[in-house]
CSV table of C-alpha atoms in Angstrom, one decimal:
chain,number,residue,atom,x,y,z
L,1,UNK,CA,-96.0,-37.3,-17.6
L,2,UNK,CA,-93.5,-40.3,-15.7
L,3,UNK,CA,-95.9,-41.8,-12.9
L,4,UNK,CA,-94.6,-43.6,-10.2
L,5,UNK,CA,-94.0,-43.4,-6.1
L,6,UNK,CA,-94.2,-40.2,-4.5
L,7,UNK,CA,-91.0,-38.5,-3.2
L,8,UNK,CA,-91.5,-37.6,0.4
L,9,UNK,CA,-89.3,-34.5,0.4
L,10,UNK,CA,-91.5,-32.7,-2.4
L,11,UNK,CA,-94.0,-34.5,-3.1
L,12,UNK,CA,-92.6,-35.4,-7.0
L,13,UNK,CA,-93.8,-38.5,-8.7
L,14,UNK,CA,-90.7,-41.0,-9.3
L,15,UNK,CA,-90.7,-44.1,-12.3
L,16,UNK,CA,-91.5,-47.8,-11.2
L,17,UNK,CA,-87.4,-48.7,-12.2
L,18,UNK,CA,-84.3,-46.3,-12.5
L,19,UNK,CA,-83.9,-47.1,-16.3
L,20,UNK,CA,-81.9,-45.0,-18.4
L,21,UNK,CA,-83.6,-41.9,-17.9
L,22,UNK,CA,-82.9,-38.8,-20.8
L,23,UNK,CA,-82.8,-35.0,-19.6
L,24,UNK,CA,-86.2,-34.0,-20.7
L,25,UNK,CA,-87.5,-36.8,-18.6
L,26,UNK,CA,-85.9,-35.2,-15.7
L,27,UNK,CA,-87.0,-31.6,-16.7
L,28,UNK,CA,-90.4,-33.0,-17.0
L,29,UNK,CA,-90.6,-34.3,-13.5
L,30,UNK,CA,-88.8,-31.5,-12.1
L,31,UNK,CA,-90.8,-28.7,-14.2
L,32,UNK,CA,-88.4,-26.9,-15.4
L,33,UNK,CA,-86.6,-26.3,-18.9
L,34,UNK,CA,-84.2,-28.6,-20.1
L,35,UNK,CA,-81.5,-26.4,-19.9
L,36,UNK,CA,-82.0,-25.5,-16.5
L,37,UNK,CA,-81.8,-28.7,-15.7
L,38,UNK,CA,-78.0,-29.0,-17.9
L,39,UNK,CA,-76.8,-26.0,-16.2
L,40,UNK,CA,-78.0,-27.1,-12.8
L,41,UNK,CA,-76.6,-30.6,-12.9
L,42,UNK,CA,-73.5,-28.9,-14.0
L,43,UNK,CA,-73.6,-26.2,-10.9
L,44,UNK,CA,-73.7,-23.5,-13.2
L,45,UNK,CA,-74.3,-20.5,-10.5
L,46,UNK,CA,-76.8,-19.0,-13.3
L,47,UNK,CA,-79.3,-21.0,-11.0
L,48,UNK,CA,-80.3,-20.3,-7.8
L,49,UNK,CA,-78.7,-22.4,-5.4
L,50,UNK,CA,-81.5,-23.8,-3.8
L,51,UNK,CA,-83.0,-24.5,-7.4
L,52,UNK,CA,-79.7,-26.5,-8.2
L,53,UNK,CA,-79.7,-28.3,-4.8
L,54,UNK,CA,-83.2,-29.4,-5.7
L,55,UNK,CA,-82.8,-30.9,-9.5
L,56,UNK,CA,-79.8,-32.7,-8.5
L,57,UNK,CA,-81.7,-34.6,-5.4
L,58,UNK,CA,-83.9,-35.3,-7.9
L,59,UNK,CA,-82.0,-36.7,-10.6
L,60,UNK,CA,-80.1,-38.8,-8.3
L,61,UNK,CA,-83.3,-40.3,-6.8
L,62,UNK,CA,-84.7,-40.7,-10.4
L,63,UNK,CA,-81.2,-42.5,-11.1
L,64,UNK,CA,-80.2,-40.3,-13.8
L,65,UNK,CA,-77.2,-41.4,-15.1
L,66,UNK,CA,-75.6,-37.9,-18.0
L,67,UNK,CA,-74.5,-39.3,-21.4
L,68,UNK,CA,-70.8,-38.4,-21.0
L,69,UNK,CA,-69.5,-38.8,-24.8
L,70,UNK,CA,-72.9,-36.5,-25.5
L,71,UNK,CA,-71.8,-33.7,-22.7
L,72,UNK,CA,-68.2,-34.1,-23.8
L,73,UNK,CA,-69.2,-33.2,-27.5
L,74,UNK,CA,-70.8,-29.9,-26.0
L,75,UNK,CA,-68.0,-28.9,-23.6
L,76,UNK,CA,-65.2,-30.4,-24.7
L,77,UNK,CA,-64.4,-31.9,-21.3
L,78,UNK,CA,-64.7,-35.4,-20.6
L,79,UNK,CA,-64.7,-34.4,-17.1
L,80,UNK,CA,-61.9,-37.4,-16.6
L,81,UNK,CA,-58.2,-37.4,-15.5
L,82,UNK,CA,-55.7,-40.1,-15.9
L,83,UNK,CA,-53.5,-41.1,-13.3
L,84,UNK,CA,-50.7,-43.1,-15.1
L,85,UNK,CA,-48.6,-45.4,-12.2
L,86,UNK,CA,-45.5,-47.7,-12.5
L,87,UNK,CA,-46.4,-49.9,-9.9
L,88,UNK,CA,-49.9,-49.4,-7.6
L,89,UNK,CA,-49.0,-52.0,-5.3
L,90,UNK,CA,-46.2,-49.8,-3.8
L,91,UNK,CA,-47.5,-47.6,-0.9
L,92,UNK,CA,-46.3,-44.4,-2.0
L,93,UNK,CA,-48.2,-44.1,-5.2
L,94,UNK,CA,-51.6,-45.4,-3.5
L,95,UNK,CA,-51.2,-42.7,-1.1
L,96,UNK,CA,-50.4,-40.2,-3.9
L,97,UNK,CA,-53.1,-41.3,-5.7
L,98,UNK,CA,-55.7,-40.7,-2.9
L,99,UNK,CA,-54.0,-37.1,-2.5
L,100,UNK,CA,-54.8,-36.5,-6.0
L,101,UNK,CA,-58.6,-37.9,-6.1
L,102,UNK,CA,-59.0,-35.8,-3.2
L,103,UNK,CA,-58.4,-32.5,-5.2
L,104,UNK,CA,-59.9,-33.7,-8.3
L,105,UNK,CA,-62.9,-35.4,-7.3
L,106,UNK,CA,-64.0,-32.4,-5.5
L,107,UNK,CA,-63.5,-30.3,-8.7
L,108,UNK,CA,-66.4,-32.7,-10.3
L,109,UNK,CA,-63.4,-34.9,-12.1
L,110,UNK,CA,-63.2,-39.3,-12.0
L,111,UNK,CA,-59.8,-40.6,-12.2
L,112,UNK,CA,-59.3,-43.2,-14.3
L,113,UNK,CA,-55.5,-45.2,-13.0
L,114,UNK,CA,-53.4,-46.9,-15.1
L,115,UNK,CA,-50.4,-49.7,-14.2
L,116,UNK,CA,-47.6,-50.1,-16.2
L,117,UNK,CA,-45.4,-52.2,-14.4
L,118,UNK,CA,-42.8,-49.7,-15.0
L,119,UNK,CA,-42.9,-50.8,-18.8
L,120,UNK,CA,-42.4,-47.9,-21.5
L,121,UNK,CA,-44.7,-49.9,-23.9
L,122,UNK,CA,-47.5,-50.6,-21.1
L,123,UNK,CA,-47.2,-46.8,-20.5
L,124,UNK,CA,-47.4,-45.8,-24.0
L,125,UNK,CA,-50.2,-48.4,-24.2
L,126,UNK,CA,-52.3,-46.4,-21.3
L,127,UNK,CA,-51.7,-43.7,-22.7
L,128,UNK,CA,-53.3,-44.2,-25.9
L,129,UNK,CA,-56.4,-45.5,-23.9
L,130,UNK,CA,-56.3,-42.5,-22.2
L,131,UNK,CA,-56.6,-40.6,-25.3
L,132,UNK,CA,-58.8,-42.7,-26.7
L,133,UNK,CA,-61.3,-42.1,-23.7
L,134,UNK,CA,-61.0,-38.2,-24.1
L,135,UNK,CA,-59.4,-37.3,-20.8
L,136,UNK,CA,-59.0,-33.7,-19.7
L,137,UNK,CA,-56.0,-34.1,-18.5
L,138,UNK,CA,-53.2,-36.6,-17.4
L,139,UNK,CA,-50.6,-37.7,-13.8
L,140,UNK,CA,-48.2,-39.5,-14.5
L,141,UNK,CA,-44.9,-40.6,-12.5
L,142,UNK,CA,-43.7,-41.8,-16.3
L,143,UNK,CA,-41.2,-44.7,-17.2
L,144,UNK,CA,-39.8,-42.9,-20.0
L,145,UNK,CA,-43.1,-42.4,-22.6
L,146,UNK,CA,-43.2,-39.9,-25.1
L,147,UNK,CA,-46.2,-37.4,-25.1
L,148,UNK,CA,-48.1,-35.5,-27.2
L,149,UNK,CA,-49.9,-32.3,-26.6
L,150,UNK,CA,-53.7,-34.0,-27.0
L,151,UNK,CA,-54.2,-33.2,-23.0
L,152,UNK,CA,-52.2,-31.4,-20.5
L,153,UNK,CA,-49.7,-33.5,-18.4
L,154,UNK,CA,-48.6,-33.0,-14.8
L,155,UNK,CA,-45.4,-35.0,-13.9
L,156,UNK,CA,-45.3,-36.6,-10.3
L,157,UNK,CA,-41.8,-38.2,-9.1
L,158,UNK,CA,-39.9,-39.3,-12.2
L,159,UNK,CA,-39.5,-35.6,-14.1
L,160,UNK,CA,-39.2,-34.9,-17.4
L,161,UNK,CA,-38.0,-31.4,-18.0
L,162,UNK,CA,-39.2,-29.2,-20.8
L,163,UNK,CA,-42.4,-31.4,-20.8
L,164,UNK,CA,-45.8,-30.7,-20.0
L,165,UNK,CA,-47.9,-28.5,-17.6
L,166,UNK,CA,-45.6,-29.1,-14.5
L,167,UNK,CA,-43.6,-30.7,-12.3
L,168,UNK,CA,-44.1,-32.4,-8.5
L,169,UNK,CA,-42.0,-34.5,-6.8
L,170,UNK,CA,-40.0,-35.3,-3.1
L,171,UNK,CA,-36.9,-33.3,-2.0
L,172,UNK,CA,-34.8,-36.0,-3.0
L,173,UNK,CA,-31.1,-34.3,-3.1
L,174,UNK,CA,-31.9,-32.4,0.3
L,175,UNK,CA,-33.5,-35.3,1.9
L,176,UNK,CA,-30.3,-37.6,1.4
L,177,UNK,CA,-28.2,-34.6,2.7
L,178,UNK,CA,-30.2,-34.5,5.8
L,179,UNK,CA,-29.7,-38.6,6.6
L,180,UNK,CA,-25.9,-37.3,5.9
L,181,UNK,CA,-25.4,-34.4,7.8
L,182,UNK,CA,-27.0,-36.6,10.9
L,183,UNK,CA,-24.5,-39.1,10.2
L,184,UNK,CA,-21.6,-36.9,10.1
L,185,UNK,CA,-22.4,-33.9,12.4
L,186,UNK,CA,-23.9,-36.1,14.7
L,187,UNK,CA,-22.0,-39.2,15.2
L,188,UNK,CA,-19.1,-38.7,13.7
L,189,UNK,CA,-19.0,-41.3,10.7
L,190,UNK,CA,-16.4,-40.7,7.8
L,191,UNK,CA,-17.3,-44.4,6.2
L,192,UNK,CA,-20.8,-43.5,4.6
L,193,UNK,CA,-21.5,-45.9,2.0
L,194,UNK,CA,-24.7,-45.7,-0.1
L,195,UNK,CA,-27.2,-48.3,-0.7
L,196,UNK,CA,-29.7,-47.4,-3.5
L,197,UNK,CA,-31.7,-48.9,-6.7
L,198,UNK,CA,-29.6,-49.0,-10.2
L,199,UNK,CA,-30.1,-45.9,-12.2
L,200,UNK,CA,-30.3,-46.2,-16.0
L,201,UNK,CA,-31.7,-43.2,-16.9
L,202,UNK,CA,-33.7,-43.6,-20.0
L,203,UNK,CA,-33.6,-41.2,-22.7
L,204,UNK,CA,-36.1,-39.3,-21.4
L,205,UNK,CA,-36.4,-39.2,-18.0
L,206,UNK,CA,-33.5,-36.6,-16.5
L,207,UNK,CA,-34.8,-36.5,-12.8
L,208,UNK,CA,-35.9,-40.1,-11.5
L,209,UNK,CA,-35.6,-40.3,-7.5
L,210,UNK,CA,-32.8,-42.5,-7.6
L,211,UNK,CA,-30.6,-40.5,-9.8
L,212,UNK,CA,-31.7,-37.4,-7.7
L,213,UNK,CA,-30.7,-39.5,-4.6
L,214,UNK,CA,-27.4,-40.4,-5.8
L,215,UNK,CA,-26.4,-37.2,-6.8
L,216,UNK,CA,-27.8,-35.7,-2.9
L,217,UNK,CA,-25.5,-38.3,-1.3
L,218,UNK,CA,-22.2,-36.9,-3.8
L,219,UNK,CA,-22.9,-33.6,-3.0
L,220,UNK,CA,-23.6,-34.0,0.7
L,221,UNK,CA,-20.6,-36.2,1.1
L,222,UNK,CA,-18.2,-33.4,-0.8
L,223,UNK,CA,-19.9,-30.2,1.5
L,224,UNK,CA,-18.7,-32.7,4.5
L,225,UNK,CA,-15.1,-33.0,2.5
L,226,UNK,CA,-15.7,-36.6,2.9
L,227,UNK,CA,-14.6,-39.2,-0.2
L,228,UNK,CA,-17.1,-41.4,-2.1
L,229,UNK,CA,-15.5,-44.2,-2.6
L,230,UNK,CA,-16.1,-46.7,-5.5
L,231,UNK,CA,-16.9,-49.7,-3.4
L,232,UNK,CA,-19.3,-47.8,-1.0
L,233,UNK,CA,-21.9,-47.0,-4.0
L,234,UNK,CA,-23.5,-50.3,-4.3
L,235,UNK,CA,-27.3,-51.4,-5.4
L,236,UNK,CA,-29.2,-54.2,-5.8
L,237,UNK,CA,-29.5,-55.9,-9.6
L,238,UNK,CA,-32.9,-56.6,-8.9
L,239,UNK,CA,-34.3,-52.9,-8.2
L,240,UNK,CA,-36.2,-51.6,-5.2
L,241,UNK,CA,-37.1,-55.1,-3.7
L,242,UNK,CA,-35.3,-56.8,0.2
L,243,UNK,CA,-33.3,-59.4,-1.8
L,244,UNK,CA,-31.6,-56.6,-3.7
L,245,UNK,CA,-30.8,-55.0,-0.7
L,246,UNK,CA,-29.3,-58.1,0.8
L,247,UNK,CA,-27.3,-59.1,-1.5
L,248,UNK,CA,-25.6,-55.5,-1.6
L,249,UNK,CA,-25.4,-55.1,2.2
L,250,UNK,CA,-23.3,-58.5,2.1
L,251,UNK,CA,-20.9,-57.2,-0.6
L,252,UNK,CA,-20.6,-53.9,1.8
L,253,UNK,CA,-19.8,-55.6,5.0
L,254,UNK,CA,-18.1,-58.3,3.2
L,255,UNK,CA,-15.1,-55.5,2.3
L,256,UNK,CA,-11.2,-55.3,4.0
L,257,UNK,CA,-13.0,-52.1,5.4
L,258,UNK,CA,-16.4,-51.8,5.8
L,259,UNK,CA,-18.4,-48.9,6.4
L,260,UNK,CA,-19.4,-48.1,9.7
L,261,UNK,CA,-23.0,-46.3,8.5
L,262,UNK,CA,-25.2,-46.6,5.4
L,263,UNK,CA,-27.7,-44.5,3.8
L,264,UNK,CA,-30.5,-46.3,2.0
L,265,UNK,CA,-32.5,-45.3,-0.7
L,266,UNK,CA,-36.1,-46.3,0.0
L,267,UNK,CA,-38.2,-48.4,2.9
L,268,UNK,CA,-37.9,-51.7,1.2
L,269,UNK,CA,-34.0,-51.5,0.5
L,270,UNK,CA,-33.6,-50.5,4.4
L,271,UNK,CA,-35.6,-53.8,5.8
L,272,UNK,CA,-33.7,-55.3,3.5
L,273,UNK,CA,-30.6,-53.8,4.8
L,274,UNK,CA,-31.9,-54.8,8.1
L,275,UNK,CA,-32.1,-58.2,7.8
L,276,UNK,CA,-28.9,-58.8,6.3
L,277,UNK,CA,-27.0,-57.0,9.0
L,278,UNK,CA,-28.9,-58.4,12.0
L,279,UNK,CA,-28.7,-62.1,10.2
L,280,UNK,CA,-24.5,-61.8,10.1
L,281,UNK,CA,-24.4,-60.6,13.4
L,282,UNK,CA,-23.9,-56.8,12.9
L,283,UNK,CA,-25.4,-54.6,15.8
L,284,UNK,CA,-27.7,-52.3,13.8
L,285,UNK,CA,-26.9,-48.8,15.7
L,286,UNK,CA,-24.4,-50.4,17.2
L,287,UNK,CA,-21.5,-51.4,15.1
L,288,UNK,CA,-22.9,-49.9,12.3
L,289,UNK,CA,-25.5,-47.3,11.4
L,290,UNK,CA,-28.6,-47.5,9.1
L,291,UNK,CA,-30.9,-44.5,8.1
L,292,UNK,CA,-33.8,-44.9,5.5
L,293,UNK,CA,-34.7,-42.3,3.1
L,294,UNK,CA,-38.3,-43.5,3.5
L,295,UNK,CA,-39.9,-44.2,6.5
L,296,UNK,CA,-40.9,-48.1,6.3
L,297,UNK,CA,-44.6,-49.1,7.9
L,298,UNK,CA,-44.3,-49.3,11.4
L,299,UNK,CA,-40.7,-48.6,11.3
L,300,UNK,CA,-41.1,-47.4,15.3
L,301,UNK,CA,-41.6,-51.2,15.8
L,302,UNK,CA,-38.0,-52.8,14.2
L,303,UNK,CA,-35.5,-54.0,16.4
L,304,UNK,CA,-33.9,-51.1,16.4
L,305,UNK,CA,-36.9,-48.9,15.3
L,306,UNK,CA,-35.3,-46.9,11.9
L,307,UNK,CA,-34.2,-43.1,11.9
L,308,UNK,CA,-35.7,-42.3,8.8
L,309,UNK,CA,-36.8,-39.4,6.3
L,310,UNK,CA,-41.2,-38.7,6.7
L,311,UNK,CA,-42.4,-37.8,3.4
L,312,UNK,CA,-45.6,-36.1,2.7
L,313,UNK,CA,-46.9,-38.5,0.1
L,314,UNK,CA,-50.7,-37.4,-0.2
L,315,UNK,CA,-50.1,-34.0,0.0
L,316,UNK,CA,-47.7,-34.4,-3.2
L,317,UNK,CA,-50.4,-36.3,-4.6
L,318,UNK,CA,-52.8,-33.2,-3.7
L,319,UNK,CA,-50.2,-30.9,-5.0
L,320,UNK,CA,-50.3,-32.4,-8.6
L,321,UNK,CA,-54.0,-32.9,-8.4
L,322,UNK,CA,-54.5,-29.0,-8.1
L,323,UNK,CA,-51.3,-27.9,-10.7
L,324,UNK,CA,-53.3,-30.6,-13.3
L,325,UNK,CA,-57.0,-28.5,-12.1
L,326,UNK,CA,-55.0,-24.8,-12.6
L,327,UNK,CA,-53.9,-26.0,-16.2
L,328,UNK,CA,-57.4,-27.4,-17.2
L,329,UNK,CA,-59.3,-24.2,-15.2
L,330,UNK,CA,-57.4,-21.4,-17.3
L,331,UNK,CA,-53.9,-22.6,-17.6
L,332,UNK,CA,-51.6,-20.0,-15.7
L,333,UNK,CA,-53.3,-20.0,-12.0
L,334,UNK,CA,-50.0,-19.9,-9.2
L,335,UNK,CA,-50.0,-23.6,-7.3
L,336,UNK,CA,-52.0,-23.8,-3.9
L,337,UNK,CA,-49.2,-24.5,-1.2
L,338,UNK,CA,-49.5,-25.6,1.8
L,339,UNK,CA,-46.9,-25.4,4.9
L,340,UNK,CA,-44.8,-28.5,3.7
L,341,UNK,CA,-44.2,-26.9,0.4
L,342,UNK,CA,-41.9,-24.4,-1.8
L,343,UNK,CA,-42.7,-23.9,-5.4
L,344,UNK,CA,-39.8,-23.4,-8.0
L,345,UNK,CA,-40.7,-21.5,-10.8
L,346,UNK,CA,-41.8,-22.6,-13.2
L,347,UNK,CA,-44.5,-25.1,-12.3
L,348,UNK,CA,-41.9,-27.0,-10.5
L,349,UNK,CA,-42.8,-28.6,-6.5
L,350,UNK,CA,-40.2,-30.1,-4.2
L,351,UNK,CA,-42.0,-31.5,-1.0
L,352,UNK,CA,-39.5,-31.5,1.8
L,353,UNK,CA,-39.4,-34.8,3.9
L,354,UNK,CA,-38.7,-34.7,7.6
L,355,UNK,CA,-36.2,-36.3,9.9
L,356,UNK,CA,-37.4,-38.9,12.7
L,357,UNK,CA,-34.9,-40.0,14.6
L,358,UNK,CA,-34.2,-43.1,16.0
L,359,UNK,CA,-32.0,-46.4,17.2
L,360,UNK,CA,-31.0,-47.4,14.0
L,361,UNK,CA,-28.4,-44.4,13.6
L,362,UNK,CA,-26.7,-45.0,16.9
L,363,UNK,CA,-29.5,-42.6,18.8
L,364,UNK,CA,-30.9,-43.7,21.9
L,365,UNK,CA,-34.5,-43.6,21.7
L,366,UNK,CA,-36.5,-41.4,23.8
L,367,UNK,CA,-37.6,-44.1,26.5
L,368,UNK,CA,-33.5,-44.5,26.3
L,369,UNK,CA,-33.0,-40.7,27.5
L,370,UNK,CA,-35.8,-41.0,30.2
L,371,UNK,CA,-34.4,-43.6,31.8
C-alpha cells in the first residue's frame, strides 16, 4: 500500500512526491479495479458519476500523469489535433485558433499548432510531424501541401476542393460586394479601384481569400454595370504587409484619373492605404473613399475611423473545431451552426462578415449626425 499525507476531502493516503505514478497505483489508493479506474479517467458513463468525479480528484492530486502512446495503442486515438497555420503572428489565425481549442479542448482533445511561414515545404514538414505524433485529426488553412488520408483534415480559409472532411472559411465574394454596393448605392462612386495581395494560386489551392476577393469585387462591379479597369486592380509585390499597400496606393493616385474610392483587401493593406493617402495630402472620406475588408484593431480610433467588414474569426475557428470533432466522433454528424452561419452542402461553411460603417467612406460618423 502507497503511504503518504492524508487527503482532507476523503481521508486517502497520498505519496511523499508526484513521481510517475502507473494505474494500478492509482486503483490501489482509490480501491477500485484497474479498469474502473481506465474507464473513469476516460469518463466512460459505465461509472457512476460521482464514482468518476472521485478517481479523477484523485489522480490529479496523486499527479497521475496517462501514458499516451500506451492509451493510443488501445484506442487508437491519440487524443491530439493539429492545427497547421501560415503565419501565427497574424491576428486572425490566433483568434481562430482559440475558437478551435475552445471546441476541442472541451471534447478531451490538446492541439498541437504548427507555423509554416506560408512555405509548402514547412507545411509538408509539420505535417509529417503531425503524423508521426499520431494525431486524430488535422486544421489546416494550407499553403498548397498534399495530403494523405492517415487522419481526417478540416480546411479553414485557403480551400482545397475535393479534399478532406470539410471546408470553413469567411464570406469572401459577398463581403467584397457588400464594401461595393455601399460604395455605389450609397455615394455614388463609378471609379472603384481594388487594392488586394497578389494571387498565384498554387496548384492546389482553388479558393484562397484573395482570389475569392478578387473575383467578389468583378462580379460586384459587373451586377453595378460598372467597368474594371486594368489600372484599378493593383497589389502590393510584397504580399499582405503596409509597404505593399503604399506603394500600390501611390501608383493609383499617381494615374491621369484616379479613383475616387478604393476597396482593400485586408486590415494591414488598408492602414497602409491610409497612410499613403493622408501622407500626399488626400482627404481620406473626403476626396477619396477607403473601405477595409477587415476591420483593423482599433479602427474606431483612425483619423478617419475605417468603414470596414466585422468578421467572426473565433467562431469560424469554433466552426472547424466541431466539423474536425463530427468527423472523428462517427464521421457524418450535420455541423453545429450558430446565428452567424449557413452551411453549404457538403461540409462546406461560409461565415458572413458584417458592415460597420464609418468616416473613411465618406459617412459622417454618428457624433457627426447628432450634432
Amino acid at each position: 500500500m502507497l503511504s503518504g499525507p492524508q487527503d482532507e476531502s476523503n481521508g486517502e493516503e497520498l505519496p511523499q512526491s508526484k513521481r510517475h505514478l502507473t494505474l494500478a497505483e492509482v486503483a490501489e489508493v482509490a480501491g477500485v479495479s484497474t479498469s474502473t479506474v481506465s474507464r473513469a479517467l476516460g469518463d466512460n458513463p459505465r461509472i457512476p458519476a460521482a464514482t468518476r468525479q472521485r478517481i479523477r480528484k484523485l489522480a490529479r492530486d496523486l499527479g497521475f500523469e496517462p501514458n499516451i502512446s500506451a492509451r493510443s495503442l488501445r484506442t487508437r486515438s491519440s487524443k491530439l489535433v493539429g492545427v497547421v497555420v501560415p503565419d501565427i503572428a497574424i491576428p486572425f489565425y490566433a483568434t481562430a485558433l482559440k475558437g478551435a481549442q475552445d471546441v476541442l479542448e472541451a471534447a478531451g482533445y490538446q492541439v498541437v499548432v504548427m507555423n509554416t511561414e506560408r512555405d509548402v515545404q514547412h507545411e509538408a514538414a509539420a505535417l509529417r510531424t503531425l503524423y508521426a505524433r499520431q494525431v486524430d485529426g488535422i486544421l489546416i488553412a494550407t499553403s498548397g501541401g498534399y495530403f494523405s488520408d492517415r487522419a481526417p483534415v478540416v480546411f479553414f480559409d485557403h480551400i482545397l476542393r475535393d479534399v478532406g472532411a470539410g471546408h470553413v472559411s469567411a464570406d469572401n465574394v459577398g463581403g467584397i460586394g457588400m464594401l461595393v454596393d455601399h460604395l455605389v448605392l450609397t455615394h455614388g462612386h463609378k471609379r472603384v479601384a481594388y487594392l488586394g495581395a497578389p494571387t498565384r494560386p498554387t496548384q492546389r489551392i482553388e479558393h484562397a481569400p484573395a482570389t475569392e476577393r478578387l473575383e467578389g469585387f468583378r462580379s460586384a462591379m459587373g451586377r453595378h454595370r460598372l467597368a474594371v479597369r486594368p489600372e484599378y486592380l493593383v497589389s502590393g509585390d510584397s504580399g499582405w504587409t503596409e509597404r505593399s499597400a503604399e506603394e500600390a496606393v501611390g501608383i493609383l493616385m499617381d494615374l491621369e484619373e484616379p479613383p475616387t474610392a478604393i476597396v482593400v483587401a485586408g486590415d494591414t493593406l488598408a492602414l497602409g492605404a491610409l497612410r499613403r493617402l493622408r501622407s500626399s495630402g488626400w482627404r481620406v472620406g473626403v476626396d477619396v473613399a477607403l473601405v477595409s475588408f477587415d476591420d483593423p484593431v482599433s479602427s474606431d480610433l483612425l483619423d478617419p475611423p475605417m468603414t470596414a467588414l466585422a468578421r467572426h474569426d473565433r467562431e469560424l475557428g469554433q466552426i472547424s473545431g466541431q466539423m474536425l470533432l463530427n468527423q472523428l466522433n462517427q464521421g457524418g454528424k450535420k455541423t453545429t451552426q450558430t446565428q452567424h452561419v449557413e452551411a453549404l452542402p457538403p461540409n462546406e461553411v461560409r461565415v458572413p462578415l458584417e458592415l460597420i460603417i464609418r468616416r473613411s467612406c465618406g459617412c459622417a460618423s454618428e457624433m457627426e449626425e447628432r450634432a
